[in-house]
Amino acid sequence: QSGGSAALPAVVKAATTGSLEAGTRAVGILLAWSESTDRNLAIEALTRLSRLANHPTEARIAADLIASVREYAAAEQIERLGGHVHFDQSVATAVGSARRPLHVVIGPSWSGGADDLKHLANIRHATRVSFYSSPHGEAAIPHLLKLKELRRIEFYGTQVSPDSISALHQRLPNHLVVDQRSAALLGIHGSIAVAGD
């Protein structure tokens, strides 16, 4: 596997243009590399696999695996920067057993900047994202718009413009709930959620 990166072009060429036997062997090599402990090699092998038009089944599997690897790496980065990513129990029974709904929390312990919110876009199974007393709510909007499984977004003590809220409702599922509360209302029960129709 140590020489895998250097051999990738030749293996991909065999998978793309070689005989059936050579192509099958090449795909097998790429699949083996996709399980490498070398994360860069694994991602590169999966990326090459996902582009093989003549192996559509393997390409679909690889594309899904890439997304899973990126989600795991993004969750690691969010945790490292003081955020939290955990199982979203509130929708666990509703989304089905094939998915693992996730809740992302960006709170006062967040040590990253606005640019670090890009990791949100790779948490593809995020069903809830919460911003608690965070200065970066507005900067998160472009990344939140990429999350197609979102059901709830909470902006508590975080400034977000009405235009951004409108964009979220226009571009994300119509069952999305956006709950906004100012710092003064954080201790008050009740929701001023705006639900999409």
Short mmCIF file of N, CA, C and O in Angstrom, two decimals, residues 4-123:
data_model
loop_
_atom_site.label_atom_id
_atom_site.label_comp_id
_atom_site.label_asym_id
_atom_site.label_seq_id
_atom_site.Cartn_x
_atom_site.Cartn_y
_atom_site.Cartn_z
N GLY A 4 0.97 2.75 -3.26
CA GLY A 4 -0.34 2.84 -3.89
C GLY A 4 -0.57 4.12 -4.65
O GLY A 4 -1.08 4.10 -5.78
N SER A 5 -0.22 5.25 -4.06
CA SER A 5 -0.45 6.53 -4.71
C SER A 5 0.25 6.62 -6.05
O SER A 5 -0.31 7.12 -7.02
N ALA A 6 1.48 6.13 -6.10
CA ALA A 6 2.25 6.18 -7.35
C ALA A 6 1.65 5.27 -8.41
O ALA A 6 1.71 5.56 -9.61
N ALA A 7 1.05 4.18 -7.99
CA ALA A 7 0.49 3.21 -8.93
C ALA A 7 -0.95 3.51 -9.34
O ALA A 7 -1.48 2.88 -10.25
N LEU A 8 -1.58 4.47 -8.67
CA LEU A 8 -2.98 4.77 -8.94
C LEU A 8 -3.30 5.02 -10.42
O LEU A 8 -4.26 4.43 -10.95
N PRO A 9 -2.56 5.88 -11.11
CA PRO A 9 -2.89 6.14 -12.52
C PRO A 9 -2.92 4.88 -13.37
O PRO A 9 -3.83 4.70 -14.20
N ALA A 10 -1.95 3.99 -13.17
CA ALA A 10 -1.89 2.76 -13.97
C ALA A 10 -3.06 1.84 -13.64
O ALA A 10 -3.66 1.23 -14.54
N VAL A 11 -3.40 1.76 -12.37
CA VAL A 11 -4.50 0.90 -11.96
C VAL A 11 -5.83 1.44 -12.50
O VAL A 11 -6.67 0.69 -12.99
N VAL A 12 -6.00 2.75 -12.42
CA VAL A 12 -7.22 3.37 -12.94
C VAL A 12 -7.33 3.16 -14.45
O VAL A 12 -8.41 2.88 -14.97
N LYS A 13 -6.22 3.28 -15.14
CA LYS A 13 -6.23 3.06 -16.59
C LYS A 13 -6.67 1.64 -16.91
O LYS A 13 -7.47 1.40 -17.83
N ALA A 14 -6.16 0.66 -16.16
CA ALA A 14 -6.55 -0.73 -16.37
C ALA A 14 -8.03 -0.94 -16.09
O ALA A 14 -8.72 -1.68 -16.80
N ALA A 15 -8.53 -0.26 -15.06
CA ALA A 15 -9.94 -0.38 -14.70
C ALA A 15 -10.84 0.24 -15.76
O ALA A 15 -11.98 -0.20 -15.97
N THR A 16 -10.31 1.24 -16.44
CA THR A 16 -11.11 1.98 -17.42
C THR A 16 -11.05 1.39 -18.82
O THR A 16 -12.06 1.29 -19.52
N THR A 17 -9.85 1.01 -19.23
CA THR A 17 -9.67 0.61 -20.64
C THR A 17 -9.17 -0.81 -20.82
O THR A 17 -9.03 -1.27 -21.95
N GLY A 18 -8.87 -1.52 -19.76
CA GLY A 18 -8.32 -2.86 -19.87
C GLY A 18 -9.37 -3.90 -20.22
O GLY A 18 -10.56 -3.59 -20.36
N SER A 19 -8.94 -5.12 -20.37
CA SER A 19 -9.86 -6.23 -20.64
C SER A 19 -10.76 -6.43 -19.43
O SER A 19 -10.53 -5.85 -18.36
N LEU A 20 -11.78 -7.25 -19.59
CA LEU A 20 -12.69 -7.51 -18.49
C LEU A 20 -11.94 -8.05 -17.28
O LEU A 20 -12.15 -7.62 -16.14
N GLU A 21 -11.03 -8.98 -17.51
CA GLU A 21 -10.25 -9.57 -16.43
C GLU A 21 -9.36 -8.52 -15.77
O GLU A 21 -9.32 -8.41 -14.53
N ALA A 22 -8.64 -7.75 -16.60
CA ALA A 22 -7.74 -6.73 -16.06
C ALA A 22 -8.53 -5.65 -15.32
O ALA A 22 -8.12 -5.17 -14.26
N GLY A 23 -9.68 -5.28 -15.88
CA GLY A 23 -10.51 -4.27 -15.24
C GLY A 23 -11.04 -4.72 -13.90
O GLY A 23 -11.05 -3.95 -12.93
N THR A 24 -11.45 -5.97 -13.84
CA THR A 24 -11.97 -6.52 -12.58
C THR A 24 -10.87 -6.55 -11.52
O THR A 24 -11.11 -6.20 -10.35
N ARG A 25 -9.68 -6.95 -11.93
CA ARG A 25 -8.55 -6.97 -10.98
C ARG A 25 -8.22 -5.57 -10.50
O ARG A 25 -7.94 -5.34 -9.31
N ALA A 26 -8.25 -4.61 -11.43
CA ALA A 26 -7.92 -3.23 -11.08
C ALA A 26 -8.94 -2.66 -10.09
O ALA A 26 -8.57 -1.98 -9.12
N VAL A 27 -10.21 -2.94 -10.33
CA VAL A 27 -11.25 -2.48 -9.40
C VAL A 27 -11.04 -3.12 -8.03
O VAL A 27 -11.19 -2.46 -6.99
N GLY A 28 -10.65 -4.39 -8.02
CA GLY A 28 -10.37 -5.07 -6.75
C GLY A 28 -9.24 -4.41 -5.99
O GLY A 28 -9.29 -4.27 -4.76
N ILE A 29 -8.20 -3.97 -6.72
CA ILE A 29 -7.07 -3.28 -6.09
C ILE A 29 -7.53 -1.95 -5.51
O ILE A 29 -7.18 -1.58 -4.37
N LEU A 30 -8.34 -1.20 -6.26
CA LEU A 30 -8.84 0.09 -5.78
C LEU A 30 -9.70 -0.09 -4.53
O LEU A 30 -9.62 0.70 -3.59
N LEU A 31 -10.51 -1.14 -4.54
CA LEU A 31 -11.35 -1.42 -3.36
C LEU A 31 -10.49 -1.74 -2.15
O LEU A 31 -10.79 -1.33 -1.03
N ALA A 32 -9.42 -2.49 -2.37
CA ALA A 32 -8.51 -2.83 -1.26
C ALA A 32 -7.85 -1.56 -0.72
O ALA A 32 -7.73 -1.37 0.49
N TRP A 33 -7.41 -0.70 -1.64
CA TRP A 33 -6.79 0.56 -1.21
C TRP A 33 -7.78 1.46 -0.49
O TRP A 33 -7.39 2.25 0.37
N SER A 34 -9.06 1.36 -0.83
CA SER A 34 -10.06 2.20 -0.18
C SER A 34 -10.20 1.88 1.30
O SER A 34 -10.78 2.66 2.06
N GLU A 35 -9.68 0.72 1.72
CA GLU A 35 -9.73 0.33 3.13
C GLU A 35 -8.39 0.54 3.83
O GLU A 35 -8.19 0.09 4.95
N SER A 36 -7.50 1.25 3.14
CA SER A 36 -6.18 1.49 3.70
C SER A 36 -6.25 2.37 4.95
O SER A 36 -7.14 3.22 5.09
N THR A 37 -5.31 2.17 5.86
CA THR A 37 -5.22 3.04 7.04
C THR A 37 -4.65 4.40 6.67
O THR A 37 -4.73 5.35 7.44
N ASP A 38 -4.07 4.49 5.47
CA ASP A 38 -3.61 5.77 4.93
C ASP A 38 -4.84 6.49 4.39
O ASP A 38 -5.35 6.15 3.32
N ARG A 39 -5.37 7.46 5.14
CA ARG A 39 -6.63 8.10 4.77
C ARG A 39 -6.56 8.76 3.40
O ARG A 39 -7.51 8.72 2.62
N ASN A 40 -5.42 9.38 3.08
CA ASN A 40 -5.28 10.04 1.77
C ASN A 40 -5.39 9.04 0.64
O ASN A 40 -6.05 9.30 -0.37
N LEU A 41 -4.74 7.89 0.79
CA LEU A 41 -4.80 6.85 -0.23
C LEU A 41 -6.22 6.31 -0.33
O LEU A 41 -6.74 6.10 -1.44
N ALA A 42 -6.87 6.09 0.80
CA ALA A 42 -8.23 5.55 0.81
C ALA A 42 -9.19 6.49 0.07
O ALA A 42 -9.99 6.05 -0.76
N ILE A 43 -9.10 7.78 0.38
CA ILE A 43 -9.99 8.75 -0.26
C ILE A 43 -9.71 8.85 -1.76
O ILE A 43 -10.62 8.92 -2.58
N GLU A 44 -8.41 8.85 -2.12
CA GLU A 44 -8.06 8.95 -3.53
C GLU A 44 -8.55 7.72 -4.31
O GLU A 44 -9.06 7.83 -5.43
N ALA A 45 -8.40 6.53 -3.71
CA ALA A 45 -8.87 5.31 -4.37
C ALA A 45 -10.38 5.35 -4.54
O ALA A 45 -10.91 5.00 -5.60
N LEU A 46 -11.10 5.80 -3.51
CA LEU A 46 -12.55 5.90 -3.60
C LEU A 46 -12.98 6.94 -4.64
O LEU A 46 -13.93 6.73 -5.38
N THR A 47 -12.24 8.04 -4.68
CA THR A 47 -12.54 9.09 -5.66
C THR A 47 -12.40 8.56 -7.08
O THR A 47 -13.27 8.78 -7.94
N ARG A 48 -11.31 7.83 -7.35
CA ARG A 48 -11.10 7.25 -8.68
C ARG A 48 -12.18 6.22 -9.00
O ARG A 48 -12.68 6.15 -10.11
N LEU A 49 -12.55 5.42 -8.01
CA LEU A 49 -13.61 4.43 -8.21
C LEU A 49 -14.94 5.10 -8.55
O LEU A 49 -15.68 4.63 -9.42
N SER A 50 -15.23 6.19 -7.89
CA SER A 50 -16.51 6.87 -8.09
C SER A 50 -16.66 7.45 -9.48
O SER A 50 -17.76 7.80 -9.91
N ARG A 51 -15.53 7.56 -10.20
CA ARG A 51 -15.55 8.14 -11.55
C ARG A 51 -15.54 7.10 -12.66
O ARG A 51 -15.46 7.45 -13.84
N LEU A 52 -15.60 5.83 -12.30
CA LEU A 52 -15.54 4.76 -13.31
C LEU A 52 -16.92 4.54 -13.93
O LEU A 52 -17.75 3.82 -13.39
N ALA A 53 -17.13 5.14 -15.08
CA ALA A 53 -18.42 5.03 -15.76
C ALA A 53 -18.71 3.59 -16.19
O ALA A 53 -19.88 3.19 -16.30
N ASN A 54 -17.65 2.82 -16.45
CA ASN A 54 -17.85 1.44 -16.91
C ASN A 54 -18.05 0.45 -15.75
O ASN A 54 -18.19 -0.74 -15.98
N HIS A 55 -18.03 0.95 -14.54
CA HIS A 55 -18.31 0.13 -13.36
C HIS A 55 -19.30 0.90 -12.47
O HIS A 55 -18.94 1.36 -11.37
N PRO A 56 -20.54 1.08 -12.94
CA PRO A 56 -21.50 1.95 -12.22
C PRO A 56 -21.82 1.51 -10.80
O PRO A 56 -21.99 2.35 -9.92
N THR A 57 -21.90 0.21 -10.56
CA THR A 57 -22.23 -0.26 -9.20
C THR A 57 -21.12 0.12 -8.22
O THR A 57 -21.39 0.68 -7.15
N GLU A 58 -19.87 -0.18 -8.61
CA GLU A 58 -18.75 0.16 -7.75
C GLU A 58 -18.62 1.68 -7.58
O GLU A 58 -18.27 2.18 -6.53
N ALA A 59 -18.94 2.42 -8.65
CA ALA A 59 -18.86 3.88 -8.60
C ALA A 59 -19.85 4.44 -7.59
O ALA A 59 -19.52 5.35 -6.80
N ARG A 60 -21.08 3.90 -7.58
CA ARG A 60 -22.09 4.37 -6.61
C ARG A 60 -21.67 4.05 -5.19
O ARG A 60 -21.82 4.87 -4.28
N ILE A 61 -21.16 2.84 -4.99
CA ILE A 61 -20.72 2.44 -3.65
C ILE A 61 -19.58 3.35 -3.19
O ILE A 61 -19.56 3.82 -2.04
N ALA A 62 -18.63 3.60 -4.09
CA ALA A 62 -17.48 4.45 -3.75
C ALA A 62 -17.92 5.87 -3.40
O ALA A 62 -17.42 6.46 -2.44
N ALA A 63 -18.86 6.42 -4.18
CA ALA A 63 -19.33 7.77 -3.92
C ALA A 63 -19.97 7.86 -2.53
O ALA A 63 -19.76 8.85 -1.80
N ASP A 64 -20.72 6.84 -2.14
CA ASP A 64 -21.35 6.83 -0.82
C ASP A 64 -20.31 6.70 0.28
O ASP A 64 -20.40 7.36 1.32
N LEU A 65 -19.29 5.87 0.04
CA LEU A 65 -18.22 5.70 1.03
C LEU A 65 -17.43 6.98 1.21
O LEU A 65 -17.03 7.33 2.32
N ILE A 66 -17.17 7.69 0.10
CA ILE A 66 -16.45 8.97 0.18
C ILE A 66 -17.21 9.93 1.08
O ILE A 66 -16.64 10.59 1.95
N ALA A 67 -18.52 10.00 0.86
CA ALA A 67 -19.34 10.90 1.67
C ALA A 67 -19.28 10.52 3.14
O ALA A 67 -19.22 11.38 4.02
N SER A 68 -19.25 9.22 3.43
CA SER A 68 -19.17 8.76 4.82
C SER A 68 -17.83 9.12 5.44
O SER A 68 -17.76 9.56 6.60
N VAL A 69 -16.74 8.94 4.68
CA VAL A 69 -15.41 9.28 5.17
C VAL A 69 -15.32 10.77 5.45
O VAL A 69 -14.78 11.21 6.47
N ARG A 70 -15.85 11.57 4.53
CA ARG A 70 -15.81 13.02 4.71
C ARG A 70 -16.65 13.46 5.90
O ARG A 70 -16.29 14.39 6.62
N GLU A 71 -17.79 12.79 6.10
CA GLU A 71 -18.64 13.13 7.24
C GLU A 71 -17.90 12.84 8.55
O GLU A 71 -17.92 13.66 9.48
N TYR A 72 -17.26 11.70 8.62
CA TYR A 72 -16.51 11.33 9.82
C TYR A 72 -15.38 12.33 10.08
O TYR A 72 -15.17 12.78 11.22
N ALA A 73 -14.65 12.69 9.02
CA ALA A 73 -13.54 13.64 9.17
C ALA A 73 -14.05 15.01 9.60
O ALA A 73 -13.43 15.69 10.44
N ALA A 74 -15.19 15.44 9.03
CA ALA A 74 -15.77 16.73 9.39
C ALA A 74 -16.21 16.74 10.85
O ALA A 74 -16.00 17.72 11.57
N ALA A 75 -16.81 15.64 11.30
CA ALA A 75 -17.24 15.54 12.70
C ALA A 75 -16.04 15.63 13.63
O ALA A 75 -16.10 16.30 14.67
N GLU A 76 -14.95 14.99 13.25
CA GLU A 76 -13.72 15.06 14.05
C GLU A 76 -13.23 16.49 14.17
O GLU A 76 -12.82 16.95 15.24
N GLN A 77 -13.26 17.22 13.06
CA GLN A 77 -12.79 18.61 13.06
C GLN A 77 -13.70 19.50 13.90
O GLN A 77 -13.22 20.36 14.65
N ILE A 78 -15.00 19.32 13.78
CA ILE A 78 -15.94 20.12 14.57
C ILE A 78 -15.73 19.88 16.06
O ILE A 78 -15.72 20.82 16.86
N GLU A 79 -15.54 18.61 16.44
CA GLU A 79 -15.27 18.30 17.84
C GLU A 79 -13.96 18.92 18.31
O GLU A 79 -13.86 19.45 19.41
N ARG A 80 -12.95 18.85 17.45
CA ARG A 80 -11.64 19.41 17.79
C ARG A 80 -11.72 20.92 18.03
O ARG A 80 -10.99 21.48 18.85
N LEU A 81 -12.63 21.58 17.32
CA LEU A 81 -12.77 23.03 17.42
C LEU A 81 -13.76 23.46 18.51
O LEU A 81 -14.09 24.63 18.64
N GLY A 82 -14.22 22.50 19.30
CA GLY A 82 -15.09 22.84 20.43
C GLY A 82 -16.57 22.66 20.18
O GLY A 82 -17.39 22.94 21.06
N GLY A 83 -16.94 22.18 19.00
CA GLY A 83 -18.34 21.88 18.73
C GLY A 83 -18.66 20.46 19.16
O GLY A 83 -17.79 19.75 19.69
N HIS A 84 -19.87 20.04 18.92
CA HIS A 84 -20.27 18.68 19.30
C HIS A 84 -21.12 18.07 18.18
O HIS A 84 -21.94 18.74 17.57
N VAL A 85 -20.89 16.79 17.94
CA VAL A 85 -21.69 16.05 16.96
C VAL A 85 -22.13 14.76 17.64
O VAL A 85 -21.30 13.97 18.07
N HIS A 86 -23.43 14.58 17.78
CA HIS A 86 -23.91 13.37 18.44
C HIS A 86 -25.22 12.91 17.83
O HIS A 86 -25.81 13.59 16.97
N PHE A 87 -25.65 11.76 18.25
CA PHE A 87 -26.88 11.14 17.74
C PHE A 87 -28.09 12.01 18.06
O PHE A 87 -28.25 12.46 19.18
N ASP A 88 -28.92 12.27 17.05
CA ASP A 88 -30.11 13.09 17.25
C ASP A 88 -31.29 12.20 17.63
O ASP A 88 -32.01 11.70 16.78
N GLN A 89 -31.45 12.01 18.92
CA GLN A 89 -32.49 11.13 19.44
C GLN A 89 -33.89 11.62 19.09
O GLN A 89 -34.83 10.84 18.96
N SER A 90 -34.04 12.93 18.89
CA SER A 90 -35.37 13.50 18.67
C SER A 90 -36.03 13.04 17.37
O SER A 90 -37.24 13.04 17.25
N VAL A 91 -35.22 12.62 16.39
CA VAL A 91 -35.80 12.16 15.12
C VAL A 91 -35.38 10.74 14.79
O VAL A 91 -35.62 10.24 13.70
N ALA A 92 -34.75 10.06 15.73
CA ALA A 92 -34.20 8.72 15.47
C ALA A 92 -35.23 7.75 14.95
O ALA A 92 -34.97 6.99 14.02
N THR A 93 -36.41 7.75 15.52
CA THR A 93 -37.42 6.78 15.11
C THR A 93 -38.13 7.19 13.82
O THR A 93 -38.73 6.36 13.15
N ALA A 94 -38.02 8.46 13.45
CA ALA A 94 -38.74 8.94 12.28
C ALA A 94 -37.99 8.74 10.98
O ALA A 94 -38.59 8.58 9.93
N VAL A 95 -36.65 8.75 11.01
CA VAL A 95 -35.89 8.72 9.76
C VAL A 95 -35.55 7.32 9.30
O VAL A 95 -35.05 7.14 8.21
N GLY A 96 -35.82 6.31 10.11
CA GLY A 96 -35.56 4.94 9.68
C GLY A 96 -34.21 4.43 10.14
O GLY A 96 -33.30 5.19 10.42
N SER A 97 -34.08 3.13 10.19
CA SER A 97 -32.89 2.50 10.75
C SER A 97 -31.69 2.57 9.82
O SER A 97 -30.57 2.34 10.24
N ALA A 98 -31.90 2.87 8.54
CA ALA A 98 -30.79 2.89 7.59
C ALA A 98 -29.93 4.14 7.74
O ALA A 98 -28.84 4.22 7.21
N ARG A 99 -30.43 5.13 8.45
CA ARG A 99 -29.69 6.38 8.60
C ARG A 99 -29.35 6.61 10.06
O ARG A 99 -30.02 6.13 10.96
N ARG A 100 -28.32 7.40 10.26
CA ARG A 100 -27.94 7.78 11.62
C ARG A 100 -28.09 9.30 11.72
O ARG A 100 -27.19 10.04 11.33
N PRO A 101 -29.23 9.79 12.20
CA PRO A 101 -29.44 11.23 12.29
C PRO A 101 -28.48 11.86 13.29
O PRO A 101 -28.24 11.31 14.36
N LEU A 102 -27.94 13.01 12.93
CA LEU A 102 -26.93 13.66 13.77
C LEU A 102 -27.36 15.07 14.17
O LEU A 102 -28.02 15.78 13.40
N HIS A 103 -26.96 15.45 15.36
CA HIS A 103 -27.21 16.79 15.91
C HIS A 103 -25.86 17.47 16.09
O HIS A 103 -24.99 16.97 16.80
N VAL A 104 -25.69 18.61 15.42
CA VAL A 104 -24.44 19.37 15.51
C VAL A 104 -24.68 20.60 16.37
O VAL A 104 -25.67 21.32 16.17
N VAL A 105 -23.81 20.83 17.35
CA VAL A 105 -23.95 21.97 18.24
C VAL A 105 -22.70 22.85 18.14
O VAL A 105 -21.58 22.37 18.34
N ILE A 106 -22.93 24.12 17.81
CA ILE A 106 -21.86 25.12 17.81
C ILE A 106 -22.21 26.10 18.92
O ILE A 106 -23.15 26.88 18.81
N GLY A 107 -21.46 26.03 20.02
CA GLY A 107 -21.79 26.84 21.19
C GLY A 107 -20.67 27.74 21.64
O GLY A 107 -19.73 28.01 20.89
N PRO A 108 -20.73 28.19 22.89
CA PRO A 108 -19.73 29.13 23.43
C PRO A 108 -18.31 28.57 23.44
O PRO A 108 -17.35 29.34 23.46
N SER A 109 -18.16 27.25 23.44
CA SER A 109 -16.81 26.67 23.48
C SER A 109 -16.18 26.56 22.10
O SER A 109 -15.05 26.09 21.97
N TRP A 110 -16.88 27.00 21.06
CA TRP A 110 -16.35 26.95 19.70
C TRP A 110 -15.11 27.83 19.58
O TRP A 110 -15.14 29.02 19.86
N SER A 111 -14.00 27.24 19.19
CA SER A 111 -12.74 27.99 19.07
C SER A 111 -12.38 28.29 17.62
O SER A 111 -11.39 28.95 17.34
N GLY A 112 -13.20 27.77 16.68
CA GLY A 112 -12.93 28.00 15.27
C GLY A 112 -13.47 29.35 14.81
O GLY A 112 -14.18 30.04 15.53
N GLY A 113 -13.12 29.70 13.58
CA GLY A 113 -13.63 30.92 12.98
C GLY A 113 -14.79 30.62 12.06
O GLY A 113 -15.25 29.49 11.95
N ALA A 114 -15.24 31.66 11.38
CA ALA A 114 -16.35 31.49 10.45
C ALA A 114 -15.99 30.52 9.33
O ALA A 114 -16.83 29.72 8.89
N ASP A 115 -14.74 30.56 8.87
CA ASP A 115 -14.32 29.67 7.78
C ASP A 115 -14.40 28.19 8.18
O ASP A 115 -14.61 27.33 7.32
N ASP A 116 -14.23 27.91 9.45
CA ASP A 116 -14.26 26.52 9.91
C ASP A 116 -15.66 25.91 9.87
O ASP A 116 -15.82 24.69 9.98
N LEU A 117 -16.66 26.75 9.69
CA LEU A 117 -18.03 26.23 9.59
C LEU A 117 -18.25 25.46 8.30
O LEU A 117 -19.28 24.82 8.13
N LYS A 118 -17.28 25.49 7.39
CA LYS A 118 -17.37 24.73 6.13
C LYS A 118 -17.54 23.23 6.42
O LYS A 118 -18.09 22.49 5.60
N HIS A 119 -17.07 22.78 7.57
CA HIS A 119 -17.18 21.35 7.92
C HIS A 119 -18.64 20.92 8.06
O HIS A 119 -18.96 19.74 7.91
N LEU A 120 -19.53 21.87 8.35
CA LEU A 120 -20.95 21.54 8.48
C LEU A 120 -21.50 20.89 7.21
O LEU A 120 -22.33 19.98 7.28
N ALA A 121 -21.04 21.37 6.06
CA ALA A 121 -21.58 20.89 4.79
C ALA A 121 -21.34 19.41 4.56
O ALA A 121 -22.05 18.78 3.77
N ASN A 122 -20.35 18.84 5.23
CA ASN A 122 -20.04 17.42 5.05
C ASN A 122 -20.76 16.51 6.05
O ASN A 122 -20.63 15.29 5.97
N ILE A 123 -21.49 17.10 6.99
CA ILE A 123 -22.27 16.27 7.94
C ILE A 123 -23.60 15.98 7.26
O ILE A 123 -24.65 16.54 7.59
#
